[in-house]
Amino acid sequence: MPDDVTPILPNLNRVSGSRSSAAIVSFGSFRLDVARRLLLRNGEPVRIGSRALDLLIALVERAGDIVSRYELLDLVWQGVVVDEAGVRVHMGALRRALEDGQDGARYIVNVAGRGYSFVAPIVRDDMDAAPPVVPAQASRSLGHAPPPPRSLIGREAVIDSLSELLLERRFVSIVGSAGIGKTTVAAAIALRMQSEFADDNIVFVDLGAVSETGVVPGAVISALGCKLEGTDPVEELLSFVRDKRMLVVFDNCEHLIDATAFLAEQLVRGAPGLHLLATSRESLRAEGETVHLLSPLVVPDNEFPTAAEALSTAAVQLFMDRAIASGFEGGLTDIDAPVVAEICRRTDGIALAIEMAGSRVGTYGIRGVADLLASNVELHLPGRRNAAPRHQTLETMLDWSFNLLTENEQIVLARLSAFVGFFTMDAARSISGDHDRAAVAPTVGSLVDKSLVWVHPVDNAVFYRLPHTTRAYAATKLREIGDPEQISRRHARYFADLFKAVALKPGLYANIERHALHIGNVRKALEWSFSDKESYAIGIELAADSSPLFIGLWLLAECRHWSHLALGIIEGYSRGSQQEVRLQEALAISSMHTQGNPQEVRNAIERGLDLSQADESGIPQIRLLAGLSVFLSRLGDFDGGLDAARRCMVLATRNGSLAEKVISEWMVGTAYHLAGDQAAAVEHCRRGFKLEATVGRVDVNIFGYDHHLRAEIALARCLWLRGFPKTANGMALRLMNEAEGSSLPGNYSIAAVASIPILLWSGDTQNSREHIERVIAHTEKHSLRSTAAAAWALKGEWLLMTGEAAAAVDVLRQALRTLHLDPFRLVIPPASRALGAALVHCGEYDEARASIAEAISSAEEMGQRLWVPSLYRTQAEIAFKAPCPDIDAAETALRRSIKLAAAQAAIGWQLKAAVPLARLLIDSERSAEALGILQPIFEEFSERTGTMDLVDAERILASLK
């Protein structure tokens, strides 16, 4: 809740009713007079709060019994709502008054999970002697705390801890940004402390209404309700509180720091029984002060939380609480949860801002409020009518803070609004101009002290940030007192220079997160640079040098936007330079993954290759040729992909590092797998891994592909085809699970789409289903259109395998439409094969025959040898299951499938065709021929488990013997 909340609170001067019992109880050195509500120790009155005394009476009356917390709540609070934390605080106060546990004395024990018990021996008698007279204090009208809110959302733990800290340290300051909830927390602590101090010894001093430093002591005297005379109000005040045990709260001290700090020191030093709690937007820096920095309310860290996940955070709980209070009906849905999470993140967890936004939901709805905030109107949203004037809107709240700043602090704060999100001190200096640089660091430090700038240590570096509402406010001040265009130019120039110096390498993204905090400022610098022809050069430079950041964070749509924009205006600036090479590479990568496989990808790669000819190192060419191989493979041009991979290997062998030679081996191995030479594929992949062992793990991402991962997937697929299904299945599951933990979203999608087929080839419908559902959600979340279509095609194949042929047809048709549109021909043949098989199961024989014939023709024309054996196998299935089975055609297709698979050294494909061929031959009473075909293929397998084909083959062979 914000600082200014004023809900209903009982008066702090509660008067406890007396009990009817007139017994006097003695224990240890104490005598308790229940009728007079008096506790004596060695004949002297003991200072004890009324709630603590009520607890003592309740426990003594049932000495030896265990009294539960619920019973104590009924006996002591009688209808007042108090949580268990309140019981603990008051019980602690009672134990301190009794000095329980000191010098071996033991009066009260806590029985875990059950309650409390008074365990000391007691004697009940009548008290003959009159009780000692306790001097009565004159009645005073105290300064009262604002009433507590209906609920202290997200603040219960801090109230508990600060209550204990205040008793221990005596002088505590709650420091935090405007509206973060300092007053609310202080008021709740004052309420919690009632039993610790006598009921009329808690004083709340609101300094927000005080404007002159000289009247601070008078404001405290007024809050105490005392009539003091004399020329020195501080000394008179000290004389009044010196022998008293009191809690004094100084609220809203930030505009009277010096006077408040001086008075606080005098009170704490001169009145040993006085406890002081202060709230301020900066610490008092006074002697004896313990500072607690009040954190913002926790906001969801997940961009797309469910309703349950969002409501587990305090910020969303407060937002929904205020929304319901404003008339909003219905709970938070999973659909709206990400919207509310973003609203709360935008408010930076500041309670007042969240309250103001939530209170408008009844009028505008959740999405309407989100639209309002997107228009930067949060500064003007009205607060509660009874709020203090400085809290009527966020703008007036920030005006209060801004007007307390020095002129230099105001200028620096306004200039810092140029930054979006995090910035460093060096960045802050860069936008201030040469003559102001020396003063920036201490000024920023002062703004940090005043809670206007937040500090975020990250590893060994320190970053700063303006809360969103503060930044929006400071931006309006920059337009009033500064030159926004000049500051924006300095801002853009700084980040262009920064990324030029950082020199991010394309493909090396392992440590990209250390630069991720700059992404908001890079976006802003690019937007400004491309808004005016005079700054185009800065924009082109920054777009080129920051492109690895966008790719490494998988912000591919943005990467394509900035690269495309820069290349569109590069004529006359840096055309033909290495900047253009980087931009062409970035455009190719981002377009390939977001737009499918358009011609502009190949154009960009070819242009980059032409420009990089002059680079003697060959490094840009190696990356671009690797990208060309990937691109052509996605288009289904497997021979073209192999040719590009070989060119890449030639360059790497001649000019490349060991790591580049490793990658080139993997590229060639993967290309051989797709081109239909499984033996060569295994040889090159293993050669790459052997070479990698001499240099350490090679983690390089080229064109959105982790090539270590890609080579392992290719090897797993080859091993399945070469007769090692069990090993291949284990590798497929491991690789998908490892890739899912990668920071690059593309890794899991690539791993899953290429590895799930291994599971499907083996007949593993359980594990394949799990990863199919995960990769569909993953690719759709990250807008990976082509890969999402490939994932849906796998879903269609799974549906076919599990007996849902009609559903499979619908899913496969839709997936194939997208795959043809992009085009993503790498996976069109297996999807077409599955569609043909599904159509047969649905009785659509003519369409099935036409579909598979077209798929075979296309695959043979494009040289897609990898897929042709499985296409012929499905053609045989269609011929066999037709209303008038064509046995000869089925046999011919199966024999061709086996022959083409053998040419690839793919015994996995051979067995898939040999099993149905053997059955066909047995049905034709040609068992010996069936045995002669099936047994040699079966015996060629190095592993006899891992696929259902082996199980089927083993059964057939057993029946033939």
Coordinates of C-alpha atoms in Angstrom, one line a residue, residues 44-406:
E44 CA 8.3 -2.2 42.6
P45 CA 5.9 -1.7 39.6
V46 CA 7.0 -3.4 36.4
R47 CA 6.6 -1.5 33.1
I48 CA 4.4 -3.7 30.9
G49 CA 2.0 -3.1 28.1
S50 CA -1.7 -4.0 28.7
R51 CA -1.8 -6.7 26.0
A52 CA 1.3 -8.4 27.5
L53 CA -0.4 -8.1 31.0
D54 CA -3.5 -9.7 29.6
L55 CA -1.4 -12.6 28.2
L56 CA 0.2 -13.0 31.7
I57 CA -3.1 -13.1 33.5
A58 CA -4.5 -15.6 31.0
L59 CA -1.5 -17.9 31.3
V60 CA -1.3 -17.6 35.2
E61 CA -5.0 -18.4 35.6
R62 CA -4.3 -21.7 33.7
A63 CA -0.8 -22.3 35.1
G64 CA 0.5 -25.7 34.1
D65 CA -1.9 -26.1 31.2
I66 CA -1.1 -25.6 27.6
V67 CA -3.1 -22.6 26.2
S68 CA -3.4 -22.6 22.4
R69 CA -2.8 -19.5 20.4
Y70 CA -6.5 -19.6 19.4
E71 CA -7.5 -19.5 23.1
L72 CA -5.2 -16.6 23.8
L73 CA -6.7 -14.7 20.8
D74 CA -10.2 -15.2 22.3
L75 CA -9.2 -14.4 25.9
V76 CA -6.9 -11.4 25.2
W77 CA -8.2 -9.8 22.0
Q78 CA -11.9 -10.7 22.2
G79 CA -13.1 -10.2 18.7
V80 CA -10.3 -8.0 17.4
V81 CA -8.6 -9.5 14.3
V82 CA -4.9 -10.2 15.1
D83 CA -2.6 -12.6 13.3
E84 CA -0.2 -15.0 15.0
A85 CA 2.7 -12.7 14.4
G86 CA 1.0 -10.2 16.7
V87 CA 0.8 -12.8 19.4
R88 CA 4.5 -13.6 19.1
V89 CA 5.4 -9.9 19.4
H90 CA 3.3 -9.4 22.6
M91 CA 4.6 -12.7 24.0
G92 CA 8.1 -11.5 23.4
A93 CA 7.3 -8.3 25.3
L94 CA 6.0 -10.3 28.2
R95 CA 9.0 -12.4 28.4
R96 CA 11.3 -9.4 28.4
A97 CA 9.3 -7.8 31.2
L98 CA 9.7 -11.0 33.3
E99 CA 13.3 -11.4 32.2
D100 CA 12.3 -14.9 31.3
G101 CA 15.4 -17.2 30.8
Q102 CA 17.8 -15.0 32.7
D103 CA 19.7 -16.3 35.7
G104 CA 17.9 -19.7 35.3
A105 CA 14.4 -18.2 35.7
R106 CA 11.8 -19.9 33.6
Y107 CA 8.2 -18.8 33.5
I108 CA 6.7 -19.4 30.0
V109 CA 7.5 -22.1 27.5
N110 CA 6.3 -22.5 23.9
V111 CA 5.1 -26.1 23.2
A112 CA 5.7 -26.5 19.5
G113 CA 2.5 -26.7 17.5
R114 CA 0.3 -26.5 20.5
G115 CA 0.6 -23.2 22.4
Y116 CA 2.1 -21.7 25.5
S117 CA 2.2 -22.8 29.2
F118 CA 3.1 -21.0 32.4
V119 CA 5.4 -23.4 34.2
A120 CA 6.7 -21.5 37.3
P121 CA 5.3 -22.5 40.8
I122 CA 2.7 -20.0 41.9
V123 CA 1.1 -19.0 45.3
R124 CA -2.4 -17.5 45.3
D125 CA -3.3 -15.2 48.2
D126 CA -4.8 -11.8 49.2
M127 CA -2.7 -8.7 49.2
D128 CA -3.1 -7.0 52.6
A129 CA -0.9 -4.1 51.9
A130 CA -2.1 -1.4 49.7
P131 CA -0.3 -1.3 46.4
P132 CA 2.3 1.3 45.9
V133 CA 1.0 4.5 44.2
V134 CA 2.0 4.8 40.6
P135 CA 2.3 8.4 39.6
A136 CA -0.5 9.3 37.2
Q137 CA 0.4 11.0 34.0
A138 CA -1.6 14.0 32.7
S139 CA -3.9 13.1 29.9
R140 CA -2.4 13.9 26.5
S141 CA -3.8 14.1 23.0
L142 CA -1.4 12.0 21.0
G143 CA -0.5 12.2 17.3
H144 CA -2.0 9.1 15.8
A145 CA -0.8 6.9 13.0
P146 CA -2.8 6.7 9.8
P147 CA -5.2 3.7 10.1
P148 CA -3.8 0.5 8.6
P149 CA -5.1 -0.8 5.3
R150 CA -7.6 -3.6 5.0
S151 CA -4.7 -6.0 4.3
L152 CA -0.9 -5.5 4.2
I153 CA -0.3 -7.3 0.9
G154 CA 3.3 -8.3 0.6
R155 CA 4.5 -6.5 3.7
E156 CA 3.7 -9.0 6.5
A157 CA 7.2 -10.3 6.7
V158 CA 8.9 -6.9 6.7
I159 CA 6.6 -5.7 9.4
D160 CA 7.5 -8.6 11.6
S161 CA 11.2 -8.2 11.1
L162 CA 11.2 -4.4 11.5
S163 CA 9.2 -4.7 14.7
E164 CA 12.0 -7.0 16.2
L165 CA 14.7 -4.8 14.7
L166 CA 13.2 -1.6 16.3
L167 CA 13.1 -3.2 19.7
E168 CA 16.7 -4.3 19.3
R169 CA 18.3 -1.2 17.7
R170 CA 15.9 1.5 19.0
F171 CA 16.4 3.8 15.9
V172 CA 15.3 2.5 12.5
S173 CA 14.7 4.4 9.3
I174 CA 12.5 3.0 6.5
V175 CA 13.9 4.4 3.3
G176 CA 12.4 4.0 -0.2
S177 CA 11.0 5.6 -3.3
A178 CA 7.9 7.7 -3.3
G179 CA 4.7 5.7 -3.0
I180 CA 6.5 2.5 -2.2
G181 CA 4.6 2.0 1.1
K182 CA 6.8 3.5 3.9
T183 CA 4.0 5.1 5.8
T184 CA 1.8 2.0 5.6
V185 CA 4.6 -0.2 7.0
A186 CA 5.4 2.4 9.8
A187 CA 1.7 2.6 10.8
A188 CA 1.4 -1.2 10.9
I189 CA 4.5 -1.4 13.1
A190 CA 3.1 1.2 15.5
L191 CA 0.0 -0.9 15.8
R192 CA 2.0 -4.0 16.4
M193 CA 4.0 -2.3 19.1
Q194 CA 1.0 -1.2 21.3
S195 CA 1.5 -3.9 23.9
E196 CA 5.3 -3.4 24.0
F197 CA 4.8 0.3 25.0
A198 CA 2.2 1.7 27.3
D199 CA -0.9 2.4 25.3
D200 CA -0.4 6.2 25.4
N201 CA 3.3 6.0 24.7
I202 CA 3.2 5.7 20.9
V203 CA 3.4 9.0 19.1
F204 CA 3.1 9.4 15.3
V205 CA 4.5 12.7 13.9
D206 CA 3.5 13.5 10.3
L207 CA 6.2 15.9 9.1
G208 CA 4.7 16.0 5.6
A209 CA 2.7 19.0 6.7
V210 CA 5.7 20.8 8.1
S211 CA 7.6 23.1 5.8
E212 CA 10.1 25.0 8.0
T213 CA 13.0 23.3 9.7
G214 CA 12.7 25.4 12.8
V215 CA 9.3 24.1 13.7
V216 CA 10.2 20.4 13.7
P217 CA 10.6 20.2 17.5
G218 CA 7.3 22.0 17.9
A219 CA 5.6 19.5 15.6
V220 CA 6.9 16.7 17.8
I221 CA 5.7 18.5 21.0
S222 CA 2.3 19.1 19.4
A223 CA 2.0 15.4 18.5
L224 CA 2.9 14.5 22.1
G225 CA 0.0 16.6 23.3
C226 CA 2.2 18.4 25.9
K227 CA 2.2 21.9 27.1
L228 CA 5.9 22.8 27.5
E229 CA 7.3 26.2 28.3
G230 CA 10.8 27.5 27.7
T231 CA 13.1 29.0 25.1
D232 CA 14.7 25.8 24.0
P233 CA 12.1 23.4 22.7
V234 CA 14.6 20.6 22.0
E235 CA 15.8 20.7 25.6
E236 CA 12.2 20.9 26.9
L237 CA 11.3 18.0 24.7
L238 CA 14.2 15.9 26.0
S239 CA 13.3 16.6 29.6
F240 CA 9.8 15.4 29.0
V241 CA 10.8 12.1 27.3
R242 CA 14.1 11.3 29.1
D243 CA 12.6 8.9 31.7
K244 CA 9.8 7.5 29.5
R245 CA 9.6 4.3 27.4
M246 CA 8.1 5.5 24.2
L247 CA 7.9 4.8 20.5
V248 CA 8.0 7.9 18.3
V249 CA 7.4 7.8 14.6
F250 CA 8.8 10.5 12.3
D251 CA 6.9 10.2 9.0
N252 CA 8.0 11.9 5.7
C253 CA 11.4 13.3 6.7
E254 CA 13.0 13.8 3.3
H255 CA 12.3 17.6 3.0
L256 CA 13.5 18.2 6.6
I257 CA 16.5 15.9 6.7
D258 CA 19.0 18.1 8.6
A259 CA 16.6 19.2 11.3
T260 CA 15.0 15.8 11.7
A261 CA 18.4 14.0 11.9
F262 CA 19.6 16.5 14.6
L263 CA 16.5 16.0 16.7
A264 CA 16.6 12.2 16.2
E265 CA 20.2 12.1 17.5
Q266 CA 19.3 14.2 20.5
L267 CA 16.2 12.0 21.4
V268 CA 18.0 8.7 21.0
R269 CA 21.0 9.8 22.9
G270 CA 19.2 11.6 25.7
A271 CA 16.2 9.3 26.2
P272 CA 17.4 5.7 26.7
G273 CA 13.8 4.3 26.8
L274 CA 12.7 6.0 23.6
H275 CA 12.5 4.1 20.3
L276 CA 12.4 6.0 17.1
L277 CA 11.0 4.9 13.7
A278 CA 11.5 7.2 10.7
T279 CA 10.3 7.1 7.1
S280 CA 12.0 9.0 4.4
R281 CA 13.0 8.9 0.7
E282 CA 16.6 9.1 1.9
S283 CA 18.3 8.1 5.1
L284 CA 18.9 10.6 7.8
R285 CA 22.5 9.7 8.2
A286 CA 22.2 10.2 11.9
E287 CA 24.2 8.7 14.7
G288 CA 22.7 5.3 15.8
E289 CA 20.4 5.0 12.8
T290 CA 19.8 1.6 11.2
V291 CA 18.5 1.9 7.7
H292 CA 16.1 -0.5 6.1
L293 CA 15.6 -0.1 2.3
L294 CA 12.0 -1.0 1.6
S295 CA 11.9 -3.1 -1.6
P296 CA 9.2 -2.8 -4.2
L297 CA 6.5 -5.4 -4.2
V298 CA 7.5 -8.6 -6.0
V299 CA 6.3 -8.7 -9.6
P300 CA 6.1 -11.8 -11.9
D301 CA 9.4 -12.5 -13.6
N302 CA 7.8 -14.8 -16.1
E303 CA 6.7 -12.9 -19.3
F304 CA 3.7 -15.2 -19.8
P305 CA 2.6 -16.4 -16.3
T306 CA -0.6 -18.3 -15.6
A307 CA -3.2 -16.6 -13.4
A308 CA -2.0 -18.8 -10.4
E309 CA 1.6 -17.9 -11.1
A310 CA 0.8 -14.2 -11.3
L311 CA -1.3 -14.2 -8.2
S312 CA 1.5 -15.7 -6.2
T313 CA 3.2 -12.3 -6.3
A314 CA 2.3 -9.4 -4.1
A315 CA 2.1 -6.8 -6.9
V316 CA -0.6 -8.7 -8.7
Q317 CA -2.4 -9.4 -5.5
L318 CA -2.5 -5.7 -4.7
F319 CA -3.6 -4.8 -8.3
M320 CA -6.4 -7.3 -8.2
D321 CA -7.5 -6.2 -4.7
R322 CA -7.8 -2.6 -5.9
A323 CA -9.5 -3.7 -9.2
I324 CA -12.2 -5.6 -7.3
A325 CA -12.7 -2.7 -5.0
S326 CA -13.2 -0.5 -8.1
G327 CA -16.1 -2.6 -9.3
F328 CA -14.3 -5.2 -11.4
E329 CA -16.1 -8.5 -11.4
G330 CA -14.5 -11.8 -12.0
G331 CA -11.1 -13.2 -11.1
L332 CA -7.8 -13.1 -13.0
T333 CA -7.8 -15.4 -16.0
D334 CA -4.8 -17.0 -17.7
I335 CA -5.4 -14.9 -20.7
D336 CA -5.2 -11.6 -18.8
A337 CA -2.5 -12.7 -16.4
P338 CA 0.4 -11.6 -18.7
V339 CA -1.3 -8.2 -19.2
V340 CA -1.5 -7.6 -15.4
A341 CA 2.0 -8.9 -15.0
E342 CA 3.3 -6.3 -17.5
I343 CA 1.3 -3.5 -15.8
C344 CA 2.9 -4.4 -12.5
R345 CA 6.4 -4.6 -14.0
R346 CA 5.7 -1.2 -15.6
T347 CA 4.9 0.3 -12.2
D348 CA 8.2 -1.3 -10.9
G349 CA 6.3 -2.8 -8.0
I350 CA 5.6 0.7 -6.4
A351 CA 2.5 0.2 -4.4
L352 CA 0.9 3.6 -5.0
A353 CA 1.3 3.3 -8.8
I354 CA -0.2 -0.2 -8.7
E355 CA -3.1 1.0 -6.6
M356 CA -3.8 3.9 -9.0
A357 CA -3.7 1.6 -12.0
G358 CA -5.8 -1.1 -10.3
S359 CA -8.4 1.4 -9.2
R360 CA -9.2 2.2 -12.8
V361 CA -10.0 -1.4 -13.8
G362 CA -13.6 -1.1 -12.8
T363 CA -14.0 1.7 -15.4
Y364 CA -11.6 0.7 -18.2
G365 CA -11.1 -3.0 -17.7
I366 CA -7.7 -4.7 -17.5
R367 CA -6.7 -4.2 -21.1
G368 CA -8.0 -0.7 -21.1
V369 CA -5.7 0.2 -18.2
A370 CA -2.8 -1.5 -20.0
D371 CA -3.6 0.8 -23.0
L372 CA -3.7 3.8 -20.8
L373 CA -0.3 3.0 -19.3
A374 CA 1.1 2.4 -22.8
S375 CA 0.2 6.0 -23.6
N376 CA 2.2 7.2 -20.6
V377 CA -0.8 8.6 -18.7
E378 CA 0.1 6.9 -15.4
L379 CA 1.6 10.2 -14.1
H380 CA -1.9 11.7 -14.2
L381 CA -4.1 8.9 -12.9
P382 CA -5.9 10.2 -9.8
G383 CA -5.3 8.6 -6.4
R384 CA -7.7 8.5 -3.4
R385 CA -9.7 11.7 -2.6
N386 CA -8.5 11.7 1.0
A387 CA -4.8 11.3 0.1
A388 CA -2.3 13.9 1.0
P389 CA -2.0 16.5 -1.7
R390 CA 1.5 15.3 -2.7
H391 CA 0.0 11.8 -3.4
Q392 CA -3.1 12.9 -5.4
T393 CA -1.3 11.8 -8.6
L394 CA 2.1 10.3 -9.3
E395 CA 3.1 13.6 -10.9
T396 CA 2.4 15.6 -7.8
M397 CA 4.3 12.9 -5.8
L398 CA 7.3 13.3 -8.0
D399 CA 7.0 17.1 -8.0
W400 CA 7.5 16.9 -4.3
S401 CA 10.7 15.0 -4.7
F402 CA 12.0 17.0 -7.7
N403 CA 11.5 20.3 -5.9
L404 CA 13.7 19.2 -3.1
L405 CA 16.7 18.6 -5.5
T406 CA 19.5 21.1 -6.2

